[in-house]
Amino acid sequence: MSQDLLQVISESGKALKGKKPGLSADELVGMYRSMLQTRLLDERMINLQRQGRIGFYVPSTGEEAAQVGTAMAFEAQDWVYPSYRVPGLFLQRGVPIDKMVANCFGNEADLCLGRQMPVHYAFAEQHLVSISSPIGTHIIQAAGTAMAQKLKGDDGITAVMFGDGGTSSNDFHSGMNFAGVARAPCVFLCTNNQWAISVPQEKQTASETFAIKAAAYGMPGIRVDGNDVLAVYDATKKAAERARAGDGPTLLELLTYRRGPHSSSDDPTRYRGNQADSWMAKDPILRFRKYLENQDLWSEAQEAELQTELKAEINAAVKKGESAPQPSLETMFTDVFANVPPFLREQYEQLVRDEGTGHEPDPDAAFPL
Amino acid sequence: MPEITLVQAVNDALKEEMRADDDVVVLGEDVGVNGGVFRCTADLVDEFGEERVIDTPLSESGIIGAAIGMALYGLKPVPEIQFADFIWPAFDQITSEMAKMRYRSGGQFTCPMVVRTPYGGGIRGGHYHSQSPEAYFTHTSGLTVVVPSDPYDAKGLLKAAIRSPDPVIFLEPKRIYRAPKQDVPADDDYVVEIGKAAVRREGTDFTITCYGAMVEVAMKACALAAEKGWEGEVLDLRTLVPLDEQALIASVTKTGRLVTLQEAPKFSGYSSELSAIVAEKAIDVLEAPIRRVAGFDVPFPFTLEHVYMPHAERVLKAVEDVMTF
Ligand SMILES: Cc1ncc(C[n+]2csc(CCOP(=O)(O)OP(=O)(O)O)c2C)c(N)n1
Ligand SMILES: [Mg+2]
């Protein structure tokens, strides 16, 4: 695939000629903080999963720039349809970390009441729409939300994140087509991490790039270095401005690499061996840190202090998450409908009558994928 | 006879049928070098190559639609849908196309193919890695629906399904993919006939109908009931469509009491059909009302999965109801 990538900082962390981030020092450091927080949260959650303390996790190691750079480009009133591999987007958008950890434990403090698997977050307050496991379904929904924003004359726009694999779904086609025809204020963000579980990008599409698919839907498609957080921000910001100005949707391809397993249940050595892929060495966090250091915005001492602070925060969230009780039996029957209908109430009452309320989970049950 | 798991049984059946018939092809997500996320297609690509073991783009309607086109042209595709929960983008291809092709073309065009997919709960997979969608398919005319409950049947039924002239939905109970191991014949000619139920335990006092991973639960419930002096008969349906109605009526006629067991939600579930058939054709033999044990009518939960899933004690309660009526 062709290598004409949008970049703002070089792989070694130098500012490229003529490129300015357009962000304040505080904003830049804030983005770095979210990226590091994402990495540390991922590491901790994977450890918890290995120890059997949470059931499942999806790491995003190496994809932090694509999550944080995009999140930075949207306003509070905008709606975002995330994928399951973007914790950094949630953090950058201001979701409290303990709420994310509660979701991973599926406890009663989880806003989704333990109904979904870990990482399938939903945060209405931050306009982060509920994540679904079925790939691609949300892409057309995002187009619909953008059409609604246009219809109502609101200032907000919509963003949607999906993977290279997601572009093969029917709803990618529908979403791009609807948004294109309606000139809806929608930003399509394809994180091309080059893998869909074991399927490499070459088997996903015969297109030269994912970005060029935009042409068929009458919108611009831009290929961005997804490991360059400032390039991601810059391209997303321009696409967002374009949408807000009424000029319609944009597709961005954020080229990065899935360095870890697909999920806590996946073993990538089965399909990509132990190959020391050159991509494995490309660390978006290190790259941005070098940039900040080059700009005299960051130091060894600040790094140490931030690491300590973030780890303490994660520890506290884990402690809280692990000690919270599981959701009550009643929550299995609520929210199916606006009101619990009589036949469901009867099922609940019979359950309590026959079996009481003390149910112990099966210690052998474990998610195999 | 080798001792193998259900996963290996599926794998062996695919290998044997692919060796015997060059027209048999496998397609789906991650079925190639990864061997399927559950390993059901392990090593197939090494033996049969990428043309017959196809890693497809991520599109279920694509997988089934392409398989239909291949079947119409004379191949025998065995598409895999990674989880039954992800089959819905292909629902149109399955119900509007695959199921109706023979009928709508007056028998000129047919789709002999087997849609394999893991289904069911008990693996902490939340809404989208746990559902039991059999009723959507048993409700569609033209689909044969098969659900094995052990390695022996999984291999024999899958081989029979691949040789069937009609499209088959083959639902694999993933909770018991890896246990228990069982002796399974290794010869090419062994198949298990589609459309025949199996009595897993003989009894005279009540009948439990079940399939897939629920067979084990029914057996446990019968062991508990035996402690109370009640002898249950366990009827493993194995094929949901066409149903072995004779076996069902025979068992209920013998015992006079029926408990149906499924993990899918209760309302409009497959077991409701069984209840209706017994009520229509054998109500005079019933000594107690039929009891249905099923999942609750809610989306499959994550944290409370262990409450949702029918277990032996819950089945025993229903047995008590029919025995003490
Ligand atoms: C409709 C559907 N089919 C299959 C799956 C199983 N599955 C989960 S993630 C995945 C790969 C997705 O790849 P991509 O879109 O590139 O996102 P990434 O995981 O790389 O972030 C697959 C096949 C699913 N969740 N939904
Ligand atoms: Mg991907």
XYZ file of C-alpha atoms in Angstrom, chain A residues 54-56 103-107 113-118 120 131-135 165-170 196-200 203-205 266-267 270-271 326-333 336-337 343-344 347-348 350-351 354-355 359-362 365-369, chain B residues 28-39 50 53-62 82-83 85-86 88-90 122-130 174-175 178 266-267 291 295-308 311 313-315 317 321:
130
model
C -11.632 -9.674 35.227
C -13.058 -11.877 32.477
C -11.835 -10.276 29.281
C -17.307 -1.761 33.566
C -14.418 -4.214 33.327
C -15.490 -5.754 36.630
C -19.150 -5.682 35.524
C -20.146 -4.600 39.026
C -24.919 -2.790 35.124
C -22.647 -5.665 34.142
C -24.815 -6.553 31.195
C -22.096 -6.341 28.558
C -18.607 -7.811 28.346
C -15.705 -5.646 29.579
C -18.171 -2.374 25.861
C -20.465 -0.092 22.049
C -21.767 -3.203 20.322
C -19.744 -6.357 19.602
C -21.141 -6.897 16.086
C -18.645 -5.182 13.817
C -11.971 -5.166 9.236
C -15.012 -2.981 9.805
C -14.737 -1.569 6.280
C -15.881 -4.940 4.934
C -19.204 -4.762 6.757
C -22.393 -3.887 4.902
C -8.612 -8.135 11.907
C -7.847 -10.900 14.405
C -5.703 -13.135 12.122
C -6.706 -11.601 8.808
C -4.147 -9.160 7.364
C -7.173 -10.041 2.645
C -9.626 -7.403 3.776
C -9.471 -5.262 0.668
C -6.106 -14.440 21.321
C -2.677 -15.947 20.620
C -0.578 -18.820 15.755
C -0.842 -16.608 12.686
C -22.201 -7.498 41.525
C -25.443 -6.045 40.175
C -28.632 -7.228 41.890
C -30.722 -10.021 40.348
C -33.419 -7.521 39.542
C -31.127 -5.773 37.032
C -31.369 -8.812 34.783
C -35.011 -7.926 34.144
C -35.541 -4.778 28.621
C -38.472 -2.391 28.180
C -44.563 -11.691 32.312
C -41.002 -10.613 33.103
C -40.109 -14.678 35.815
C -38.146 -12.575 38.297
C -40.400 -17.066 40.451
C -36.609 -17.002 40.307
C -37.397 -20.868 43.868
C -33.731 -20.031 44.200
C -26.104 -17.165 43.250
C -22.437 -18.085 43.031
C -20.684 -17.712 39.660
C -19.236 -20.797 38.005
C -16.442 -20.355 33.059
C -13.879 -18.386 31.046
C -14.069 -16.596 27.722
C -12.091 -18.573 25.147
C -11.735 -15.903 22.438
C -15.131 -17.705 6.930
C -13.297 -15.281 9.192
C -9.986 -16.555 10.596
C -10.581 -20.118 9.331
C -7.246 -20.273 7.473
C -3.857 -20.027 9.135
C -5.484 -19.285 12.500
C -7.556 -22.459 12.192
C -10.698 -20.728 13.443
C -10.936 -18.884 16.736
C -12.084 -22.154 18.331
C -9.631 -24.292 16.251
C -5.986 -21.299 0.360
C -9.936 -22.894 2.856
C -10.731 -19.229 2.413
C -10.091 -16.459 4.931
C -12.790 -14.020 3.883
C -13.212 -10.298 4.479
C -15.231 -9.459 7.587
C -18.762 -9.816 6.237
C -21.229 -12.500 7.218
C -23.658 -11.737 4.406
C -20.622 -11.952 2.152
C -17.470 -17.162 13.950
C -20.224 -16.819 16.563
C -24.455 -13.983 17.487
C -22.850 -12.505 14.332
C -27.630 -11.614 11.497
C -26.032 -9.698 8.628
C -26.450 -13.012 6.760
C -21.677 -20.552 29.709
C -18.404 -19.016 28.545
C -18.731 -15.513 30.048
C -19.241 -13.935 26.666
C -22.048 -11.454 27.339
C -24.842 -10.625 24.875
C -22.950 -11.224 21.690
C -20.995 -14.398 22.323
C -23.677 -16.465 24.061
C -19.320 -24.105 22.247
C -19.518 -24.546 26.020
C -13.466 -29.198 24.698
C -38.625 -19.084 26.625
C -41.131 -17.002 24.670
C -43.253 -27.481 32.059
C -33.544 -18.887 29.488
C -35.298 -15.798 30.788
C -36.871 -13.436 28.270
C -34.069 -10.905 28.570
C -30.915 -10.235 26.533
C -28.122 -12.590 27.577
C -26.368 -10.937 30.561
C -22.635 -10.841 31.342
C -22.141 -10.705 35.118
C -25.355 -12.614 35.888
C -24.818 -15.306 33.267
C -24.712 -18.020 35.938
C -28.191 -17.002 37.029
C -29.500 -16.857 33.475
C -28.991 -25.540 35.684
C -31.519 -27.659 40.253
C -33.805 -25.442 38.173
C -34.742 -28.405 35.999
C -37.838 -27.930 40.341
C -43.814 -29.792 39.599
